[in-house]
Tab-separated table of C-alpha atoms and ligand atoms in Angstrom:
chain	number	residue	atom	x	y	z
A	652	MET	CA	22.476	15.268	25.173
A	653	PRO	CA	20.088	18.455	25.557
A	654	ARG	CA	19.828	19.560	21.645
A	655	PHE	CA	17.452	22.326	22.127
A	656	PRO	CA	16.062	23.051	19.498
A	657	LEU	CA	17.353	20.272	17.206
A	658	LEU	CA	14.405	17.523	17.032
A	659	ALA	CA	15.097	13.553	16.814
A	660	ASP	CA	17.911	12.366	14.218
A	661	SER	CA	14.826	9.756	12.670
A	662	ALA	CA	12.161	12.565	12.756
A	663	SER	CA	14.121	14.854	10.678
A	664	SER	CA	14.508	13.228	7.236
A	665	LEU	CA	10.142	12.763	7.524
A	666	SER	CA	8.294	15.077	5.051
A	667	ASP	CA	4.094	15.543	4.443
A	668	ARG	CA	5.586	16.384	0.936
A	669	VAL	CA	6.887	12.284	0.177
A	670	PHE	CA	4.966	12.054	-2.723
A	671	GLY	CA	7.119	14.750	-3.733
A	672	GLY	CA	7.006	18.192	-4.780
A	673	THR	CA	4.569	18.306	-8.297
A	674	GLY	CA	2.432	20.174	-5.908
A	675	GLN	CA	3.825	23.377	-5.372
A	676	ARG	CA	2.551	25.053	-8.699
A	677	THR	CA	-0.767	23.828	-9.320
A	678	GLY	CA	-2.573	26.898	-8.113
A	679	ALA	CA	-0.859	28.533	-10.873
A	680	VAL	CA	-2.435	26.435	-13.278
A	681	PRO	CA	-5.321	27.289	-15.368
A	682	GLY	CA	-8.687	24.677	-15.679
A	683	ARG	CA	-9.131	21.456	-14.705
A	684	VAL	CA	-5.857	19.278	-12.419
A	685	TYR	CA	-6.708	15.498	-12.967
A	686	PRO	CA	-5.038	14.201	-9.627
A	687	LEU	CA	-4.130	10.995	-11.077
A	688	ASN	CA	-1.054	10.966	-8.732
A	689	VAL	CA	-2.533	10.097	-5.468
A	690	GLY	CA	-3.580	6.359	-4.652
A	691	ASP	CA	-7.784	7.098	-3.601
A	692	THR	CA	-10.842	6.384	-5.380
A	693	TYR	CA	-14.367	8.135	-6.818
A	694	ILE	CA	-16.572	5.474	-5.792
A	695	ASP	CA	-18.291	5.678	-3.138
A	696	PRO	CA	-18.132	3.113	-0.452
A	697	LEU	CA	-21.356	0.642	0.139
A	698	PRO	CA	-23.994	2.748	1.771
A	699	ALA	CA	-24.493	0.205	4.868
A	700	ALA	CA	-20.706	1.040	5.236
A	701	GLN	CA	-20.665	4.397	4.994
A	702	ALA	CA	-20.608	6.979	8.066
A	703	GLN	CA	-23.835	9.096	8.057
A	704	ALA	CA	-25.173	5.006	8.147
A	705	GLN	CA	-23.737	4.640	11.611
A	706	THR	CA	-26.331	5.536	14.354
A	707	THR	CA	-26.816	6.000	17.575
A	708	ALA	CA	-30.119	4.769	17.705
A	709	ASP	CA	-28.601	1.425	15.998
A	710	HIS	CA	-25.323	1.941	18.589
A	711	PRO	CA	-25.282	3.060	21.710
A	712	ARG	CA	-22.701	4.697	22.954
A	713	MET	CA	-21.032	4.854	19.437
A	714	HIS	CA	-18.584	7.713	20.440
A	715	ASN	CA	-17.004	5.627	23.298
A	716	TYR	CA	-14.073	3.191	23.257
A	717	SER	CA	-13.853	0.453	21.489
A	718	PRO	CA	-11.885	-2.827	22.638
A	719	VAL	CA	-7.726	-2.085	22.077
A	720	GLN	CA	-8.008	-5.302	19.782
A	721	GLY	CA	-11.466	-3.951	17.591
A	722	GLU	CA	-14.677	-3.966	17.843
A	723	PRO	CA	-16.461	-7.369	17.969
A	724	VAL	CA	-18.454	-7.322	14.768
A	725	LEU	CA	-15.631	-6.222	12.827
A	726	LEU	CA	-13.656	-8.866	14.164
A	727	ASP	CA	-16.385	-11.558	13.860
A	728	ALA	CA	-15.822	-9.731	10.055
A	729	ILE	CA	-12.349	-10.012	9.649
A	730	LEU	CA	-12.330	-13.676	10.366
A	731	GLY	CA	-14.859	-14.063	7.802
A	732	LYS	CA	-13.090	-11.780	5.290
A	733	VAL	CA	-10.154	-13.829	5.890
A	734	GLU	CA	-11.545	-17.110	5.327
A	735	ARG	CA	-13.582	-15.492	2.155
A	736	ARG	CA	-10.119	-14.349	0.601
A	737	SER	CA	-7.657	-16.673	1.839
A	738	GLY	CA	-9.819	-19.896	2.642
A	739	VAL	CA	-7.522	-19.786	5.995
A	740	HIS	CA	-9.235	-19.917	9.498
A	741	LEU	CA	-8.181	-17.109	11.653
A	742	GLU	CA	-7.711	-17.597	15.407
A	743	ARG	CA	-9.492	-14.278	17.116
A	744	GLU	CA	-6.668	-13.730	19.109
A	745	LEU	CA	-4.591	-13.436	15.802
A	746	VAL	CA	-6.146	-10.390	15.099
A	747	GLN	CA	-5.664	-6.870	15.488
A	748	VAL	CA	-7.410	-4.254	14.221
A	749	MET	CA	-5.341	-0.260	13.012
A	750	ASN	CA	-6.081	2.372	12.355
A	751	GLY	CA	-5.821	1.806	8.783
A	752	ALA	CA	-2.333	-0.577	7.335
A	753	THR	CA	-0.031	3.053	8.010
A	754	SER	CA	-0.851	3.144	11.329
A	755	GLY	CA	-0.938	-0.040	11.811
A	756	LEU	CA	2.647	-0.702	9.967
A	757	GLY	CA	4.139	1.558	11.873
A	758	VAL	CA	2.770	-0.590	14.966
A	759	VAL	CA	4.399	-3.338	13.336
A	760	CYS	CA	7.873	-1.988	12.685
A	761	THR	CA	7.954	-0.723	16.294
A	762	ALA	CA	6.959	-4.469	17.334
A	763	LEU	CA	9.692	-5.748	15.261
A	764	LEU	CA	12.160	-3.232	14.758
A	765	ALA	CA	15.074	-1.857	17.263
A	766	PRO	CA	16.947	1.163	16.429
A	767	GLY	CA	19.789	0.725	14.257
A	768	GLU	CA	18.452	-2.742	12.935
A	769	GLU	CA	18.115	-2.974	8.906
A	770	VAL	CA	14.750	-4.065	6.323
A	771	LEU	CA	15.466	-5.031	3.462
A	772	LEU	CA	12.631	-2.638	1.153
A	773	PRO	CA	12.260	-4.060	-2.537
A	774	SER	CA	12.146	-1.157	-4.417
A	775	PRO	CA	10.047	0.765	-5.940
A	776	PHE	CA	7.686	0.724	-2.543
A	777	TRP	CA	4.942	2.526	-1.368
A	778	PRO	CA	6.445	6.092	-0.074
A	779	LEU	CA	4.799	5.837	3.017
A	780	ILE	CA	6.376	2.552	3.673
A	781	ARG	CA	10.560	3.851	3.996
A	782	GLY	CA	9.810	6.974	6.575
A	783	ILE	CA	7.666	4.479	8.507
A	784	ILE	CA	10.810	2.026	9.039
A	785	LYS	CA	12.843	5.142	9.572
A	786	TYR	CA	10.920	7.284	12.508
A	787	ARG	CA	11.751	3.831	14.054
A	788	GLY	CA	15.179	4.347	14.048
A	789	ALA	CA	15.909	1.326	11.671
A	790	THR	CA	17.500	1.193	8.329
A	791	PRO	CA	15.234	0.724	4.642
A	792	VAL	CA	17.483	-0.982	2.353
A	793	GLU	CA	16.178	0.248	-0.245
A	794	VAL	CA	17.044	-3.571	-3.311
A	795	PRO	CA	15.831	-2.515	-6.923
A	796	LEU	CA	13.362	-5.775	-7.604
A	797	TRP	CA	10.106	-5.421	-9.171
A	798	THR	CA	11.233	-2.980	-12.262
A	799	ARG	CA	13.964	-6.348	-12.750
A	800	LEU	CA	11.729	-9.628	-12.174
A	801	GLY	CA	11.630	-9.498	-16.333
A	802	GLU	CA	15.302	-9.356	-16.881
A	803	GLU	CA	16.525	-13.364	-17.706
A	804	ASP	CA	19.847	-12.840	-15.503
A	805	PHE	CA	18.226	-11.036	-13.062
A	806	ASP	CA	18.136	-13.199	-9.691
A	807	PRO	CA	15.717	-11.276	-7.480
A	808	VAL	CA	16.574	-13.568	-3.900
A	809	ALA	CA	20.167	-13.487	-5.106
A	810	ALA	CA	19.748	-9.517	-4.661
A	811	LEU	CA	18.376	-9.413	-1.727
A	812	GLU	CA	20.411	-11.968	-0.002
A	813	SER	CA	23.454	-9.981	-1.232
A	814	ALA	CA	21.704	-6.838	0.854
A	815	ILE	CA	21.534	-9.111	4.032
A	816	THR	CA	23.806	-7.867	7.222
A	817	GLU	CA	23.736	-9.215	10.420
A	818	ARG	CA	21.629	-6.576	11.787
A	819	THR	CA	19.159	-7.278	9.330
A	820	VAL	CA	15.477	-8.486	10.608
A	821	ALA	CA	12.537	-8.623	8.120
A	822	ILE	CA	11.911	-7.942	4.479
A	823	TYR	CA	9.087	-6.281	3.309
A	824	ILE	CA	6.735	-7.458	0.791
A	825	ASN	CA	3.737	-5.790	-0.730
A	826	SER	CA	1.767	-7.646	-3.677
A	827	PRO	CA	-0.634	-6.328	-5.309
A	828	HIS	CA	2.501	-4.402	-5.716
A	829	ASN	CA	2.329	-0.306	-5.316
A	830	PRO	CA	3.285	1.264	-7.395
A	831	THR	CA	4.654	-1.309	-10.188
A	832	GLY	CA	1.281	-3.057	-10.346
A	833	GLY	CA	2.941	-6.396	-10.066
A	834	ILE	CA	1.945	-9.585	-8.475
A	835	LEU	CA	5.186	-11.649	-6.425
A	836	PRO	CA	5.650	-14.658	-8.881
A	837	ASP	CA	5.357	-17.986	-6.822
A	838	GLN	CA	9.080	-18.733	-8.097
A	839	VAL	CA	9.847	-15.550	-6.360
A	840	ALA	CA	7.762	-16.082	-3.044
A	841	ASP	CA	9.209	-19.377	-2.740
A	842	GLY	CA	13.084	-17.993	-2.470
A	843	ILE	CA	12.062	-15.480	-0.174
A	844	ALA	CA	10.204	-17.895	2.098
A	845	GLU	CA	13.556	-19.860	2.102
A	846	LEU	CA	15.983	-16.795	2.698
A	847	ALA	CA	13.218	-15.434	5.575
A	848	ALA	CA	14.373	-19.511	6.932
A	849	ARG	CA	17.508	-19.526	6.454
A	850	HIS	CA	18.075	-15.772	8.020
A	851	ASP	CA	15.767	-15.256	10.731
A	852	LEU	CA	13.624	-12.558	9.308
A	853	TRP	CA	10.330	-11.400	9.857
A	854	VAL	CA	8.336	-11.051	6.550
A	855	ILE	CA	6.354	-7.874	6.938
A	856	THR	CA	3.960	-8.356	4.670
A	857	ASP	CA	1.333	-6.038	3.154
A	858	GLU	CA	-2.226	-7.001	1.520
A	859	VAL	CA	-3.919	-3.714	1.235
A	860	TYR	CA	-4.238	-4.442	-2.533
A	861	GLU	CA	-5.231	-8.296	-2.251
A	862	ASP	CA	-8.940	-7.764	-3.269
A	863	LEU	CA	-7.928	-5.228	-6.406
A	864	TRP	CA	-6.181	-8.028	-9.105
A	865	TYR	CA	-7.032	-8.152	-12.530
A	866	HIS	CA	-6.694	-11.609	-13.623
A	867	ASP	CA	-9.502	-14.329	-14.027
A	868	ALA	CA	-9.453	-15.650	-10.471
A	869	PRO	CA	-7.465	-13.669	-7.015
A	870	PRO	CA	-3.772	-14.160	-6.744
A	871	ARG	CA	-2.643	-16.442	-3.780
A	872	SER	CA	-1.922	-14.583	-0.340
A	873	LEU	CA	1.507	-14.702	0.402
A	874	TRP	CA	1.141	-15.371	3.704
A	875	THR	CA	-1.035	-17.974	3.884
A	876	ARG	CA	1.437	-20.252	2.302
A	877	ALA	CA	2.800	-23.612	5.000
A	878	ASP	CA	6.801	-21.654	5.129
A	879	LEU	CA	5.349	-18.380	5.919
A	880	ARG	CA	2.702	-19.005	8.718
A	881	GLU	CA	5.394	-18.541	11.207
A	882	ARG	CA	7.261	-15.314	10.490
A	883	ALA	CA	4.479	-13.526	8.546
A	884	ILE	CA	3.298	-10.937	9.835
A	885	VAL	CA	0.006	-9.101	7.441
A	886	THR	CA	-1.410	-6.565	7.654
A	887	HIS	CA	-4.856	-5.376	5.609
A	888	SER	CA	-7.047	-2.324	5.038
A	889	VAL	CA	-10.679	-1.806	4.092
A	890	SER	CA	-9.194	1.744	2.549
A	891	LYS	CA	-8.171	0.250	-1.062
A	892	ALA	CA	-11.369	-2.305	-1.628
A	893	TYR	CA	-13.785	-0.959	-0.036
A	894	GLY	CA	-13.259	2.899	-1.198
A	895	LEU	CA	-12.542	3.547	2.882
A	896	ALA	CA	-9.780	5.047	3.478
A	897	ALA	CA	-11.108	8.225	5.557
A	898	ALA	CA	-12.317	5.315	7.858
A	899	ARG	CA	-8.876	4.889	8.806
A	900	VAL	CA	-9.562	1.127	9.584
A	901	GLY	CA	-7.125	-1.986	8.914
A	902	TYR	CA	-5.872	-4.980	10.720
A	903	THR	CA	-3.335	-7.128	11.467
A	904	HIS	CA	-2.852	-10.147	12.322
A	905	GLY	CA	0.151	-12.838	12.628
A	906	PRO	CA	1.664	-15.410	15.290
A	907	ALA	CA	0.647	-15.828	19.006
A	908	GLY	CA	4.064	-14.192	20.764
A	909	ALA	CA	4.013	-11.382	17.875
A	910	MET	CA	0.371	-10.585	18.162
A	911	GLU	CA	0.791	-9.715	21.844
A	912	VAL	CA	3.469	-7.196	21.838
A	913	ILE	CA	1.782	-5.673	18.659
A	914	ARG	CA	-1.449	-5.332	20.759
A	915	GLY	CA	0.412	-4.031	22.980
A	916	VAL	CA	1.976	-1.533	20.830
A	917	GLN	CA	-0.937	-0.540	19.342
A	918	THR	CA	-2.271	0.713	23.147
A	919	PHE	CA	0.154	2.977	23.312
A	920	PHE	CA	-0.129	4.084	19.915
A	921	THR	CA	-3.704	4.920	19.607
A	922	TYR	CA	-5.661	2.537	21.657
A	923	CYS	CA	-8.084	2.077	19.077
A	924	ALA	CA	-9.479	2.815	15.913
A	925	PRO	CA	-12.185	5.037	15.892
A	926	ARG	CA	-15.384	3.373	16.710
A	927	PRO	CA	-17.632	4.859	14.100
A	928	MET	CA	-15.700	3.941	11.047
A	929	GLN	CA	-15.105	0.203	12.849
A	930	LEU	CA	-18.553	-0.249	12.898
A	931	GLY	CA	-18.609	1.023	8.966
A	932	ALA	CA	-16.030	-1.403	8.077
A	933	ALA	CA	-17.995	-4.255	9.843
A	934	ARG	CA	-20.495	-3.690	7.516
A	935	ALA	CA	-18.476	-3.339	4.126
A	936	LEU	CA	-16.469	-6.574	4.910
A	937	SER	CA	-19.396	-8.847	5.537
A	938	GLU	CA	-21.781	-7.483	2.992
A	939	GLY	CA	-19.918	-5.882	0.356
A	940	ASP	CA	-18.527	-8.634	-1.940
A	941	ALA	CA	-21.429	-7.722	-4.473
A	942	TRP	CA	-20.305	-3.970	-4.093
A	943	LEU	CA	-16.607	-5.311	-4.847
A	944	ALA	CA	-16.633	-7.260	-7.966
A	945	GLU	CA	-18.343	-4.014	-9.655
A	946	ALA	CA	-15.808	-1.760	-8.517
A	947	ARG	CA	-12.675	-4.487	-9.184
A	948	ALA	CA	-14.797	-4.263	-13.073
A	949	ALA	CA	-14.661	-0.984	-13.402
A	950	TYR	CA	-10.773	-0.897	-12.004
A	951	ARG	CA	-9.938	-3.459	-14.295
A	952	LYS	CA	-11.106	-1.508	-17.483
A	953	ALA	CA	-9.254	1.749	-15.792
A	954	ALA	CA	-5.782	-0.013	-16.116
A	955	ALA	CA	-6.759	-1.648	-19.313
A	956	THR	CA	-7.507	2.043	-20.562
A	957	THR	CA	-4.772	3.666	-18.984
A	958	ALA	CA	-2.047	0.937	-19.907
A	959	SER	CA	-3.218	0.861	-23.943
A	960	ALA	CA	-3.226	5.055	-23.950
A	961	LEU	CA	0.368	5.479	-22.508
A	962	ASP	CA	1.369	1.680	-24.529
A	963	LEU	CA	2.482	0.210	-21.113
A	964	PRO	CA	1.166	-3.444	-20.031
A	965	MET	CA	-1.515	-3.936	-18.331
A	966	PRO	CA	-0.626	-3.853	-14.205
A	967	GLN	CA	-1.438	-7.550	-12.417
A	968	GLY	CA	-3.350	-5.607	-9.653
A	969	GLY	CA	-3.770	-2.186	-7.555
A	970	SER	CA	-4.194	0.957	-8.281
A	971	PHE	CA	-1.206	2.147	-10.482
A	972	ILE	CA	1.402	1.609	-13.410
A	973	PHE	CA	4.906	2.640	-13.425
A	974	PHE	CA	6.837	3.324	-16.316
A	975	PRO	CA	9.977	5.104	-17.367
A	976	ALA	CA	10.634	9.258	-18.121
A	977	ALA	CA	12.971	8.681	-20.382
A	978	PRO	CA	11.384	8.162	-23.561
A	979	TYR	CA	9.278	11.102	-22.922
A	980	LEU	CA	11.635	13.443	-21.878
A	981	ARG	CA	12.851	16.225	-24.452
A	982	GLU	CA	16.661	17.289	-25.247
A	983	GLY	CA	18.003	18.225	-21.441
A	984	GLU	CA	15.286	18.249	-19.855
A	985	GLN	CA	14.806	16.136	-16.002
A	986	THR	CA	12.408	14.215	-14.964
A	987	ALA	CA	11.034	17.007	-12.921
A	988	ASP	CA	10.752	19.408	-15.720
A	989	LEU	CA	8.569	16.277	-17.149
A	990	LEU	CA	6.601	16.394	-14.352
A	991	GLN	CA	5.739	19.984	-14.453
A	992	ARG	CA	4.488	20.315	-17.579
A	993	CYS	CA	2.360	17.136	-17.423
A	994	MET	CA	1.159	19.351	-14.402
A	995	ASP	CA	0.926	22.822	-16.542
A	996	ALA	CA	-1.436	20.860	-18.737
A	997	GLY	CA	-3.414	19.764	-16.196
A	998	VAL	CA	-2.180	15.854	-14.687
A	999	MET	CA	-0.975	15.383	-12.171
A	1000	LEU	CA	1.574	12.282	-11.214
A	1001	THR	CA	3.742	11.003	-8.354
A	1002	PRO	CA	7.635	11.576	-8.915
A	1003	GLY	CA	9.463	8.115	-8.605
A	1004	THR	CA	11.700	9.464	-5.922
A	1005	SER	CA	8.795	8.768	-3.587
A	1006	SER	CA	9.383	5.174	-4.652
A	1007	GLY	CA	13.101	4.805	-3.974
A	1008	GLU	CA	16.665	6.117	-4.472
A	1009	ALA	CA	17.271	4.301	-7.675
A	1010	PHE	CA	13.948	5.800	-9.579
A	1011	GLY	CA	14.226	9.272	-9.491
A	1012	ASP	CA	13.790	9.046	-13.699
A	1013	TRP	CA	10.479	7.003	-13.319
A	1014	LEU	CA	7.006	7.943	-13.282
A	1015	ARG	CA	3.679	6.714	-11.491
A	1016	ILE	CA	0.435	7.021	-12.296
A	1017	CYS	CA	-2.990	6.078	-10.389
A	1018	PHE	CA	-6.034	4.817	-12.485
A	1019	THR	CA	-8.622	4.821	-9.698
A	1020	SER	CA	-9.090	8.195	-8.415
A	1021	VAL	CA	-11.047	9.443	-10.979
A	1022	PRO	CA	-14.214	8.321	-12.404
A	1023	GLN	CA	-14.024	6.651	-15.956
A	1024	ARG	CA	-14.912	9.531	-18.526
A	1025	GLU	CA	-12.264	11.972	-16.718
A	1026	LEU	CA	-9.481	9.550	-16.976
A	1027	GLU	CA	-10.181	9.298	-20.594
A	1028	GLU	CA	-9.736	12.829	-20.229
A	1029	ALA	CA	-6.880	13.096	-18.403
A	1030	LEU	CA	-5.094	10.313	-20.405
A	1031	HIS	CA	-6.127	11.741	-23.459
A	1032	VAL	CA	-4.224	15.521	-21.971
A	1033	LEU	CA	-1.376	13.176	-20.885
A	1034	ARG	CA	-0.554	11.905	-24.392
A	1035	GLY	CA	-0.560	15.392	-25.704
A	1036	VAL	CA	2.342	16.240	-23.312
A	1037	LEU	CA	3.996	11.961	-23.774
A	1038	PHE	CA	3.657	11.722	-27.266
A	1039	PRO	CA	3.233	15.109	-28.842
A	1040	ALA	CA	2.461	14.604	-32.868
B	1794	PLP	C1	0.872	-0.232	-0.640
B	1794	PLP	C2	0.691	0.134	0.750
B	1794	PLP	N1	0.495	-0.383	1.684
B	1794	PLP	C3	-0.610	0.803	3.135
B	1794	PLP	C4	-1.036	1.715	2.390
B	1794	PLP	C5	-2.091	2.611	3.606
B	1794	PLP	O1	-3.331	2.056	3.691
B	1794	PLP	P1	-4.270	2.756	4.643
B	1794	PLP	O2	-5.090	4.039	3.801
B	1794	PLP	O3	-5.113	1.735	5.193
B	1794	PLP	O4	-3.121	3.557	5.698
B	1794	PLP	C6	-1.130	2.510	1.086
B	1794	PLP	C7	-1.889	3.293	0.622
B	1794	PLP	O5	-1.595	3.959	-0.688
B	1794	PLP	C8	-0.333	1.526	0.516
B	1794	PLP	O6	-0.652	1.847	-1.058
């Protein structure tokens, strides 16, 4: 039915202000503003991976289309990287290069979900995933989980199971996790794998922080479990660990039948990722192990500094710490007011509402977006707001 000037229902709740409204009054803040709200890095990528290192002398026709599946040299680098990181040799056909994980997850959701279907979305979650599910016309069903994992009488698998309806087709899992910095415990992974099998669910795994872990050894990649291999659609990115967010390059893999459809959908989304940056990403993945180890050490230190400044536990991975605002509120104050006070003092944080409807009174801080010395300055400022003398 014609409905001009109304737009599609599935898009009308989307907004570029998904990370919250605190950006509104930045212009009014005098002096330095520390952007601890954005999940980015201050570290320049491996020189060989940078945009200016890719030349037409080395790569004639660099500005032409790539094959839909991806640049052959990048596909080689991905197969090598997956084998080194997760100990699995993937068939080349099962890999699809994406325009970053944001677009990649959009392609995956378009391939897996039909309008009206539901996805279990353990919350809190990466702010964009809710909108990605919604623009497909599907419904994200938020299940508070990550912040409750330490509670003695909380059963995460039962919580997920009670949210399943006849319309549920998938569950989204991101570990290491944005925003809590948690890693899914093996026992919970066991339960989720069993739940997915029992209810015939797809498992959409988001591995963008797979290389940002702060214990002694990398956590096991969820998708490598034998009980998930045939139902996990896995998305990775070079944005986080390799400092290449502007490249917009990621990759997805999964079972053969699903990947054929996913490749078909990607053809109609963007056809291919930017060729120059696929070439850069290939260099990062194949030559960037030492660079990555150094970046991880710097982030580990930043994580420890942030946790200790805020008297919070050390995150296990990722770029963020997530914490309740309540202890820091003045009498009669709302979380939005506290965020504004942080901003007025010069520190931008992300409101918890971006990560789920149950998290309006939580805050997210990113510890990878500014260099260590600036992070320490920012934390000093933030302590002045959160722990007034
Ligand atoms: C959990 C998670 N998934 C996906 C993405 C998107 O990554 P990309 O830059 O590859 O689009 C992010 C970025 O913040 C993220 O935190």
